[in-house]
């Protein structure tokens, strides 16, 4: 049974995947860690239905952006029937790990699901607009002003991490999260 979930949210190109991978490496010193995404099973099912390459949808390549709008819409339909559908699949992928890091929470229902499932640390990744732009971010109407990107803007996360490219500061903040996780695991 998963003992702790680290539920990460953040805007496009804030560095959610980058931070999640680094955090996983760090936490693997003290626990078994599984990296999962709410969008993984969504992309998998969507790819199957539309005969697309799932691995390609997982990358930062053009295919994800070409299909984003439609994937969001398809996902919304699924969530209307069952708000926890994709979250459940994400935590079930490796049910025996100590820590499950979820790389892409977007909606309050995602956070509610994880907080109800087990001990959860909600982490927000923040990066300045200019920094996100330098990483390839471009604003799209209907995506960047919609729930998929804004649903957790006002959510009270347990930890807010600044990811503007200062590596020493990033490591310091990772160290703080690492300590919090260790404490949560031992309680
Ligand atoms: N602290 C950082 N230092 C260097 N590169 C970073 C950092 N954070 C993010 N990046 C890079 O920025 C890009 C977007 O990061 P990513 O984690 O994919 O963002 P998101 O998952 O939030 O859309 C990737 O190419 C990633 O390697
Ligand atoms: C349809 C999505 O699940 C696609 C998410 O894909 P990623 O999590 O890879 O996206 P970014 O990190 O923002 O680039 C969004 C949703 O609203 O469910």
Coordinates of N, CA and C and ligand atoms in Angstrom, one line a residue:
X1 N 0.8 -1.2 0.0 CA 0.0 0.0 0.0 C 0.9 1.3 0.0
X2 N 0.6 2.2 -0.9 CA 1.3 3.5 -0.9 C 1.2 4.2 0.4
X3 N 2.3 4.7 1.0 CA 2.3 5.3 2.3 C 2.2 6.9 2.1
X4 N 2.7 7.4 1.0 CA 2.7 8.8 0.9 C 2.6 9.2 -0.6
X5 N 1.8 10.2 -0.9 CA 1.7 10.7 -2.2 C 2.3 12.1 -2.3
X6 N 3.1 12.4 -3.2 CA 3.6 13.8 -3.4 C 2.8 14.2 -4.7
X7 N 1.9 15.1 -4.5 CA 1.0 15.5 -5.6 C 1.5 16.8 -6.1
X8 N 2.0 16.8 -7.3 CA 2.7 18.0 -7.9 C 1.7 18.7 -8.9
X9 N 1.6 20.0 -8.8 CA 0.9 20.8 -9.8 C 1.7 21.9 -10.2
X10 N 1.3 22.5 -11.3 CA 2.1 23.7 -11.9 C 1.7 23.9 -13.3
X11 N 2.0 25.1 -13.7 CA 1.6 25.5 -15.1 C 2.5 24.8 -16.1
X12 N 2.0 24.9 -17.4 CA 2.9 24.3 -18.5 C 4.3 24.9 -18.4
X13 N 5.3 24.1 -18.5 CA 6.7 24.5 -18.6 C 7.2 25.1 -17.3
X14 N 6.4 24.9 -16.2 CA 6.9 25.3 -14.9 C 8.1 24.4 -14.4
X15 N 8.0 23.2 -15.0 CA 9.1 22.2 -14.6 C 8.6 21.0 -13.8
X16 N 7.3 20.7 -13.9 CA 6.8 19.6 -13.1 C 7.5 18.3 -13.3
X17 N 7.7 17.9 -14.5 CA 8.4 16.6 -14.8 C 9.8 16.7 -14.3
X18 N 10.5 17.8 -14.6 CA 11.9 18.0 -14.3 C 12.1 17.8 -12.8
X19 N 11.3 18.5 -12.0 CA 11.4 18.5 -10.6 C 11.0 17.1 -10.0
X20 N 9.9 16.5 -10.6 CA 9.4 15.2 -10.1 C 10.5 14.2 -10.3
X21 N 11.2 14.2 -11.4 CA 12.3 13.2 -11.6 C 13.4 13.4 -10.6
X22 N 13.8 14.6 -10.4 CA 14.9 14.9 -9.5 C 14.5 14.5 -8.0
X23 N 13.3 14.8 -7.7 CA 12.8 14.5 -6.4 C 12.8 12.9 -6.2
X24 N 12.3 12.2 -7.2 CA 12.3 10.8 -7.2 C 13.7 10.2 -6.9
X25 N 14.7 10.7 -7.6 CA 16.1 10.3 -7.4 C 16.5 10.4 -6.0
X26 N 16.2 11.6 -5.4 CA 16.5 11.9 -4.0 C 15.8 11.0 -3.0
X27 N 14.5 10.8 -3.2 CA 13.7 10.0 -2.3 C 14.0 8.5 -2.4
X28 N 14.6 8.1 -3.5 CA 14.9 6.7 -3.7 C 16.1 6.3 -2.7
X29 N 16.7 7.3 -2.1 CA 17.8 6.9 -1.1 C 17.2 6.3 0.1
X30 N 15.9 6.7 0.4 CA 15.3 6.3 1.6 C 14.0 5.5 1.5
X31 N 13.5 5.4 0.2 CA 12.2 4.7 0.1 C 12.0 4.2 -1.4
X32 N 11.0 3.3 -1.6 CA 10.7 2.9 -2.9 C 9.8 4.0 -3.5
X33 N 10.1 4.4 -4.7 CA 9.3 5.5 -5.3 C 8.8 5.2 -6.7
X34 N 7.6 5.5 -6.9 CA 7.0 5.4 -8.2 C 6.6 6.7 -8.8
X35 N 7.0 7.0 -10.0 CA 6.6 8.2 -10.7 C 5.4 8.0 -11.5
X36 N 4.3 8.7 -11.3 CA 3.1 8.4 -12.1 C 2.5 9.8 -12.5
X37 N 1.6 9.7 -13.5 CA 0.9 10.9 -14.0 C -0.6 10.6 -14.1
X38 N -1.4 11.6 -13.7 CA -2.8 11.5 -13.9 C -3.1 11.4 -15.4
X39 N -2.3 12.1 -16.2 CA -2.5 12.1 -17.7 C -1.9 10.8 -18.4
X40 N -1.2 10.0 -17.6 CA -0.6 8.8 -18.3 C -1.7 7.9 -18.9
X41 N -2.6 7.5 -18.0 CA -3.7 6.6 -18.5 C -4.6 7.3 -19.4
X42 N -4.8 8.6 -19.2 CA -5.6 9.4 -20.1 C -5.0 9.3 -21.6
X43 N -3.7 9.5 -21.6 CA -3.0 9.5 -22.9 C -3.0 8.1 -23.5
X44 N -2.8 7.1 -22.6 CA -2.8 5.7 -23.1 C -4.1 5.4 -23.8
X45 N -5.2 5.7 -23.1 CA -6.5 5.3 -23.6 C -6.9 6.1 -24.9
X46 N -6.5 7.4 -24.8 CA -6.8 8.3 -25.9 C -6.0 7.8 -27.2
X47 N -4.7 7.5 -26.9 CA -3.9 7.0 -28.0 C -4.5 5.7 -28.7
X48 N -5.0 4.9 -27.8 CA -5.5 3.6 -28.3 C -6.8 3.9 -29.2
X49 N -7.6 4.7 -28.7 CA -8.9 5.0 -29.4 C -8.6 5.7 -30.8
X50 N -7.5 6.6 -30.8 CA -7.3 7.4 -32.0 C -6.1 6.9 -32.8
X51 N -5.6 5.7 -32.4 CA -4.5 5.1 -33.2 C -3.3 6.0 -33.2
X52 N -2.9 6.5 -32.0 CA -1.7 7.4 -31.9 C -0.7 6.7 -31.1
X53 N 0.6 7.2 -31.2 CA 1.7 6.7 -30.5 C 1.7 7.2 -29.0
X54 N 1.4 6.3 -28.1 CA 1.4 6.8 -26.7 C 2.7 7.4 -26.2
X55 N 3.8 6.7 -26.6 CA 5.1 7.2 -26.1 C 5.4 8.7 -26.6
X56 N 4.9 8.9 -27.8 CA 5.0 10.3 -28.4 C 4.2 11.3 -27.6
X57 N 3.0 10.9 -27.1 CA 2.2 11.8 -26.3 C 2.8 12.1 -25.0
X58 N 3.7 11.2 -24.5 CA 4.4 11.4 -23.2 C 5.5 12.4 -23.4
X59 N 6.0 12.7 -24.6 CA 7.1 13.6 -24.7 C 6.6 15.1 -24.9
X60 N 7.6 16.0 -25.0 CA 7.3 17.4 -25.2 C 7.2 17.7 -26.6
X61 N 7.1 16.7 -27.5 CA 7.0 16.9 -28.9 C 5.7 17.5 -29.4
X62 N 5.5 17.8 -30.7 CA 4.3 18.5 -31.2 C 3.0 17.7 -31.1
X63 N 3.1 16.3 -31.0 CA 1.9 15.5 -31.1 C 1.0 15.8 -29.9
X64 N 1.6 16.0 -28.7 CA 0.8 16.3 -27.5 C 0.1 17.6 -27.7
X65 N 0.7 18.6 -28.2 CA 0.1 19.9 -28.3 C -1.0 19.9 -29.4
X66 N -0.7 19.1 -30.5 CA -1.8 19.0 -31.5 C -3.1 18.4 -31.0
X67 N -2.9 17.5 -30.0 CA -4.1 16.7 -29.5 C -4.6 17.2 -28.2
X68 N -3.9 18.2 -27.6 CA -4.2 18.6 -26.2 C -5.6 19.0 -26.0
X69 N -6.1 19.9 -26.9 CA -7.5 20.4 -26.7 C -8.5 19.2 -26.7
X70 N -8.3 18.3 -27.6 CA -9.2 17.1 -27.8 C -9.1 16.2 -26.6
X71 N -7.8 16.0 -26.2 CA -7.6 15.1 -25.0 C -8.2 15.7 -23.8
X72 N -8.1 17.0 -23.6 CA -8.8 17.6 -22.4 C -10.3 17.3 -22.5
X73 N -10.9 17.6 -23.6 CA -12.3 17.4 -23.8 C -12.7 15.9 -23.5
X74 N -12.0 15.0 -24.1 CA -12.3 13.6 -23.9 C -12.1 13.2 -22.4
X75 N -11.1 13.7 -21.8 CA -10.8 13.5 -20.3 C -12.0 14.0 -19.5
X76 N -12.5 15.2 -19.9 CA -13.6 15.8 -19.1 C -14.8 14.9 -19.1
X77 N -15.1 14.4 -20.3 CA -16.2 13.5 -20.4 C -16.1 12.3 -19.4
X78 N -14.9 11.7 -19.4 CA -14.6 10.6 -18.5 C -14.8 11.0 -17.1
X79 N -14.3 12.2 -16.7 CA -14.3 12.6 -15.3 C -15.8 13.0 -14.9
X80 N -16.6 13.3 -15.8 CA -18.0 13.6 -15.5 C -18.6 12.4 -14.9
X81 N -18.3 11.2 -15.5 CA -18.9 10.0 -15.0 C -18.2 9.5 -13.7
X82 N -16.9 9.8 -13.6 CA -16.1 9.3 -12.4 C -14.9 10.3 -12.3
X83 N -15.0 11.2 -11.3 CA -14.0 12.2 -11.1 C -12.6 11.6 -10.8
X84 N -12.6 10.5 -10.2 CA -11.3 9.9 -9.8 C -10.7 8.9 -10.7
X85 N -11.4 8.8 -11.9 CA -11.0 7.7 -12.9 C -9.5 7.6 -13.2
X86 N -8.9 8.8 -13.6 CA -7.5 8.7 -13.9 C -6.5 8.7 -12.7
X87 N -7.0 9.4 -11.6 CA -6.2 9.4 -10.4 C -6.0 8.0 -9.8
X88 N -7.1 7.2 -9.9 CA -7.1 5.9 -9.3 C -6.1 5.0 -10.1
X89 N -6.1 5.2 -11.4 CA -5.2 4.4 -12.3 C -3.8 4.8 -12.0
X90 N -3.5 6.1 -11.7 CA -2.2 6.6 -11.4 C -1.6 6.0 -10.1
X91 N -2.4 5.9 -9.1 CA -1.9 5.4 -7.8 C -1.9 3.8 -7.8
X92 N -2.6 3.2 -8.7 CA -2.7 1.8 -8.8 C -1.6 1.2 -9.6
X93 N -0.8 2.0 -10.3 CA 0.2 1.4 -11.2 C 1.3 0.7 -10.5
X94 N 1.7 1.1 -9.3 CA 2.6 0.4 -8.4 C 2.2 0.5 -7.0
X95 N 1.2 -0.3 -6.6 CA 0.5 -0.2 -5.3 C 1.4 -0.5 -4.1
X96 N 2.6 -1.1 -4.4 CA 3.4 -1.5 -3.3 C 4.5 -0.5 -2.9
X97 N 4.6 0.5 -3.7 CA 5.7 1.5 -3.4 C 5.4 2.3 -2.2
X98 N 6.5 2.8 -1.5 CA 6.3 3.7 -0.4 C 5.7 5.1 -0.7
X99 N 6.4 5.6 -1.8 CA 6.0 7.0 -2.2 C 5.6 7.0 -3.6
X100 N 4.4 7.6 -3.9 CA 4.0 7.8 -5.3 C 4.1 9.3 -5.6
X101 N 4.9 9.6 -6.6 CA 4.9 11.0 -7.0 C 4.1 11.2 -8.2
X102 N 3.1 12.1 -8.1 CA 2.1 12.3 -9.2 C 2.6 13.6 -9.8
X103 N 2.9 13.6 -11.1 CA 3.6 14.7 -11.7 C 2.7 15.8 -12.2
X104 N 1.4 15.6 -12.3 CA 0.5 16.5 -13.0 C -0.9 16.7 -12.5
X105 N -1.0 17.1 -11.3 CA -2.4 17.4 -10.7 C -2.9 18.7 -11.4
X106 N -4.1 18.8 -11.7 CA -4.7 19.9 -12.4 C -5.9 20.5 -11.8
X107 N -6.7 19.6 -11.1 CA -8.0 20.0 -10.7 C -8.1 19.7 -9.2
X108 N -9.1 20.5 -8.5 CA -9.3 20.3 -7.1 C -9.7 18.8 -6.8
X109 N -10.5 18.3 -7.8 CA -10.9 16.9 -7.6 C -9.7 15.9 -7.6
X110 N -8.6 16.3 -8.3 CA -7.4 15.4 -8.2 C -6.8 15.4 -6.8
X111 N -6.7 16.6 -6.2 CA -6.1 16.8 -4.9 C -7.0 16.1 -3.9
X112 N -8.3 16.3 -4.0 CA -9.3 15.6 -3.1 C -9.1 14.1 -3.2
X113 N -9.0 13.6 -4.4 CA -8.9 12.1 -4.5 C -7.6 11.6 -3.7
X114 N -6.5 12.3 -4.0 CA -5.2 11.8 -3.4 C -5.3 12.0 -1.8
X115 N -5.8 13.2 -1.4 CA -5.8 13.4 0.1 C -6.8 12.4 0.7
X116 N -7.8 11.9 0.1 CA -8.7 10.9 0.6 C -8.0 9.5 0.6
X117 N -7.1 9.3 -0.4 CA -6.5 8.0 -0.6 C -5.5 7.6 0.4
X118 N -4.6 8.6 0.7 CA -3.6 8.4 1.8 C -2.9 9.7 2.1
X119 N -1.9 9.7 3.0 CA -1.2 10.9 3.3 C -0.6 11.6 2.1
X120 N -0.9 12.8 1.9 CA -0.5 13.5 0.6 C 0.1 14.8 0.9
X121 N 1.2 15.1 0.2 CA 1.9 16.4 0.3 C 1.6 17.0 -1.1
X122 N 0.9 18.2 -1.0 CA 0.6 18.9 -2.3 C 1.7 19.9 -2.5
X123 N 2.4 19.8 -3.7 CA 3.5 20.6 -4.0 C 3.2 21.4 -5.3
X124 N 3.3 22.7 -5.2 CA 3.1 23.6 -6.4 C 4.5 24.0 -7.0
X125 N 4.6 23.8 -8.3 CA 5.9 24.3 -8.9 C 5.6 25.6 -9.6
X126 N 6.3 26.6 -9.2 CA 6.1 28.0 -9.7 C 7.3 28.4 -10.6
X127 N 7.0 29.0 -11.7 CA 8.1 29.6 -12.5 C 7.6 30.8 -13.1
X128 N 8.5 31.9 -13.2 CA 8.0 33.1 -13.8 C 7.7 32.9 -15.3
X129 N 6.8 33.8 -15.8 CA 6.3 33.7 -17.1 C 7.4 33.7 -18.1
X130 N 8.4 34.6 -17.9 CA 9.5 34.7 -18.8 C 10.3 33.4 -18.9
X131 N 10.5 32.8 -17.7 CA 11.3 31.6 -17.6 C 10.5 30.5 -18.4
X132 N 9.2 30.4 -18.2 CA 8.4 29.4 -18.9 C 8.4 29.6 -20.4
X133 N 8.4 30.9 -20.8 CA 8.5 31.2 -22.2 C 9.8 30.7 -22.8
X134 N 10.9 30.9 -22.0 CA 12.2 30.5 -22.5 C 12.3 29.0 -22.6
X135 N 11.4 28.2 -21.9 CA 11.3 26.8 -22.0 C 10.3 26.3 -23.1
X136 N 9.8 27.3 -23.8 CA 8.9 26.9 -25.0 C 7.4 27.2 -24.8
X137 N 7.1 27.8 -23.7 CA 5.6 28.1 -23.4 C 5.1 29.2 -24.3
X138 N 3.9 28.9 -24.9 CA 3.2 29.9 -25.7 C 1.7 29.8 -25.2
X139 N 1.1 30.9 -25.0 CA -0.3 31.0 -24.5 C -1.3 30.5 -25.6
X140 N -2.2 29.6 -25.2 CA -3.3 29.2 -26.1 C -4.6 29.4 -25.4
X141 N -5.5 30.2 -26.1 CA -6.9 30.4 -25.6 C -7.6 29.0 -25.5
X142 N -8.3 28.9 -24.4 CA -9.1 27.6 -24.3 C -8.3 26.5 -23.6
X143 N -7.0 26.8 -23.4 CA -6.1 25.8 -22.7 C -5.5 26.5 -21.5
X144 N -4.8 27.6 -21.8 CA -4.1 28.2 -20.6 C -4.9 29.1 -19.8
X145 N -6.2 29.3 -20.2 CA -7.1 30.1 -19.4 C -8.3 29.2 -18.9
X146 N -8.1 27.9 -19.1 CA -9.2 26.9 -18.7 C -8.7 26.1 -17.5
X147 N -9.7 25.2 -17.0 CA -9.5 24.5 -15.8 C -8.2 23.6 -15.8
X148 N -7.9 23.0 -17.0 CA -6.8 22.2 -17.1 C -5.5 22.8 -16.6
X149 N -5.4 24.1 -16.9 CA -4.2 24.9 -16.4 C -4.4 25.8 -15.2
X150 N -5.7 26.1 -14.9 CA -5.9 27.1 -13.8 C -6.6 26.5 -12.6
X151 N -7.1 25.3 -12.7 CA -7.9 24.7 -11.7 C -7.3 24.7 -10.3
X152 N -6.0 24.7 -10.2 CA -5.4 24.7 -8.8 C -4.6 26.0 -8.5
X153 N -4.9 27.1 -9.3 CA -4.2 28.4 -9.1 C -4.4 28.9 -7.6
X154 N -5.6 28.7 -7.1 CA -5.9 29.2 -5.8 C -5.9 28.1 -4.7
X155 N -5.5 27.0 -5.0 CA -5.5 25.9 -4.1 C -4.3 26.1 -3.1
X156 N -4.6 25.7 -1.8 CA -3.6 25.9 -0.7 C -2.7 24.7 -0.7
X157 N -1.6 24.8 -1.5 CA -0.6 23.7 -1.5 C 0.2 23.6 -0.2
X158 N 0.8 22.5 0.1 CA 1.6 22.4 1.3 C 2.9 23.0 1.2
X159 N 3.4 23.0 -0.1 CA 4.8 23.5 -0.3 C 4.8 24.2 -1.7
X160 N 5.3 25.4 -1.8 CA 5.4 26.0 -3.1 C 6.9 26.1 -3.5
X161 N 7.3 25.5 -4.6 CA 8.7 25.5 -5.0 C 8.9 26.4 -6.1
X162 N 9.9 27.3 -6.0 CA 10.3 28.2 -7.1 C 11.3 27.5 -8.0
X163 N 10.9 27.5 -9.3 CA 11.8 26.8 -10.2 C 12.2 27.7 -11.4
X164 N 13.0 28.7 -11.1 CA 13.3 29.7 -12.1 C 14.7 29.5 -12.6
X165 N 15.3 28.3 -12.4 CA 16.6 28.1 -13.0 C 17.8 28.2 -12.0
X166 N 17.6 28.6 -10.8 CA 18.7 28.7 -9.8 C 18.9 27.3 -9.2
X167 N 19.9 26.6 -9.6 CA 20.0 25.2 -9.2 C 20.3 25.0 -7.7
X168 N 21.1 25.9 -7.2 CA 21.4 25.8 -5.8 C 20.1 26.0 -4.9
X169 N 19.3 27.0 -5.3 CA 18.0 27.2 -4.6 C 17.1 26.0 -4.8
X170 N 17.1 25.5 -6.0 CA 16.2 24.3 -6.3 C 16.6 23.1 -5.4
X171 N 17.9 22.9 -5.3 CA 18.4 21.8 -4.4 C 18.0 22.0 -2.9
X172 N 18.1 23.3 -2.5 CA 17.8 23.6 -1.1 C 16.3 23.3 -0.9
X173 N 15.4 23.7 -1.8 CA 14.0 23.4 -1.7 C 13.7 21.9 -1.7
X174 N 14.4 21.2 -2.6 CA 14.3 19.8 -2.7 C 14.6 19.1 -1.4
X175 N 15.7 19.6 -0.7 CA 16.1 19.1 0.6 C 15.0 19.3 1.6
X176 N 14.3 20.4 1.5 CA 13.2 20.7 2.5 C 12.1 19.7 2.2
X177 N 11.8 19.5 1.0 CA 10.7 18.5 0.7 C 11.1 17.1 1.1
X178 N 12.3 16.8 0.8 CA 12.9 15.5 1.2 C 12.7 15.3 2.7
X179 N 13.0 16.3 3.5 CA 12.9 16.2 5.0 C 11.4 16.0 5.4
X180 N 10.5 16.8 4.8 CA 9.1 16.7 5.1 C 8.6 15.3 4.8
X181 N 9.0 14.7 3.6 CA 8.6 13.4 3.2 C 9.1 12.3 4.2
X182 N 10.3 12.5 4.6 CA 10.9 11.5 5.6 C 10.1 11.6 6.9
X183 N 9.7 12.7 7.3 CA 8.9 12.9 8.6 C 7.6 12.3 8.4
X184 N 6.9 12.6 7.2 CA 5.6 12.0 7.0 C 5.6 10.5 6.9
X185 N 6.7 10.0 6.3 CA 6.8 8.5 6.2 C 6.9 7.8 7.6
X186 N 7.6 8.5 8.5 CA 7.9 7.9 9.8 C 6.8 8.1 10.8
X187 N 5.8 8.9 10.5 CA 4.7 9.2 11.4 C 3.5 8.2 11.2
Ligands
LIG1 N1 15.4 23.8 -13.0 C1 15.5 23.5 -14.3 N2 16.8 23.6 -14.9 C2 17.0 23.3 -16.2 N3 16.0 23.0 -17.1 C3 14.7 22.9 -16.6 C4 14.4 23.2 -15.2 N4 13.1 23.0 -15.0 C5 12.6 22.7 -16.2 N5 13.5 22.6 -17.1 C6 13.3 22.3 -18.6 O1 12.2 23.0 -19.1 C7 11.4 22.2 -19.9 C8 10.0 22.1 -19.4 O2 10.0 21.3 -18.2 P1 8.9 20.2 -17.8 O3 9.4 19.6 -16.6 O4 8.7 19.4 -19.0 O5 7.7 21.2 -17.6 P2 6.1 20.8 -17.3 O6 6.1 19.3 -17.0 O7 5.7 21.6 -16.1 O8 5.4 21.2 -18.6 C9 12.1 20.8 -20.0 O9 12.9 20.8 -21.2 C10 13.0 20.8 -18.8 O10 14.1 20.0 -18.9
LIG2 C1 -5.0 16.2 -21.6 C2 -4.0 16.5 -20.5 O1 -4.0 15.4 -19.5 C3 -2.6 16.6 -21.1 C4 -1.5 16.8 -20.1 O2 -0.3 16.5 -20.5 P1 1.0 16.8 -19.7 O3 0.8 16.5 -18.3 O4 2.2 16.2 -20.4 O5 1.0 18.4 -19.9 P2 2.0 19.6 -19.6 O6 3.0 19.2 -18.5 O7 1.1 20.7 -19.2 O8 2.7 19.9 -20.9 C5 -4.5 17.7 -19.7 C6 -5.7 17.5 -18.9 O9 -6.5 18.6 -18.8 O10 -6.1 16.4 -18.5

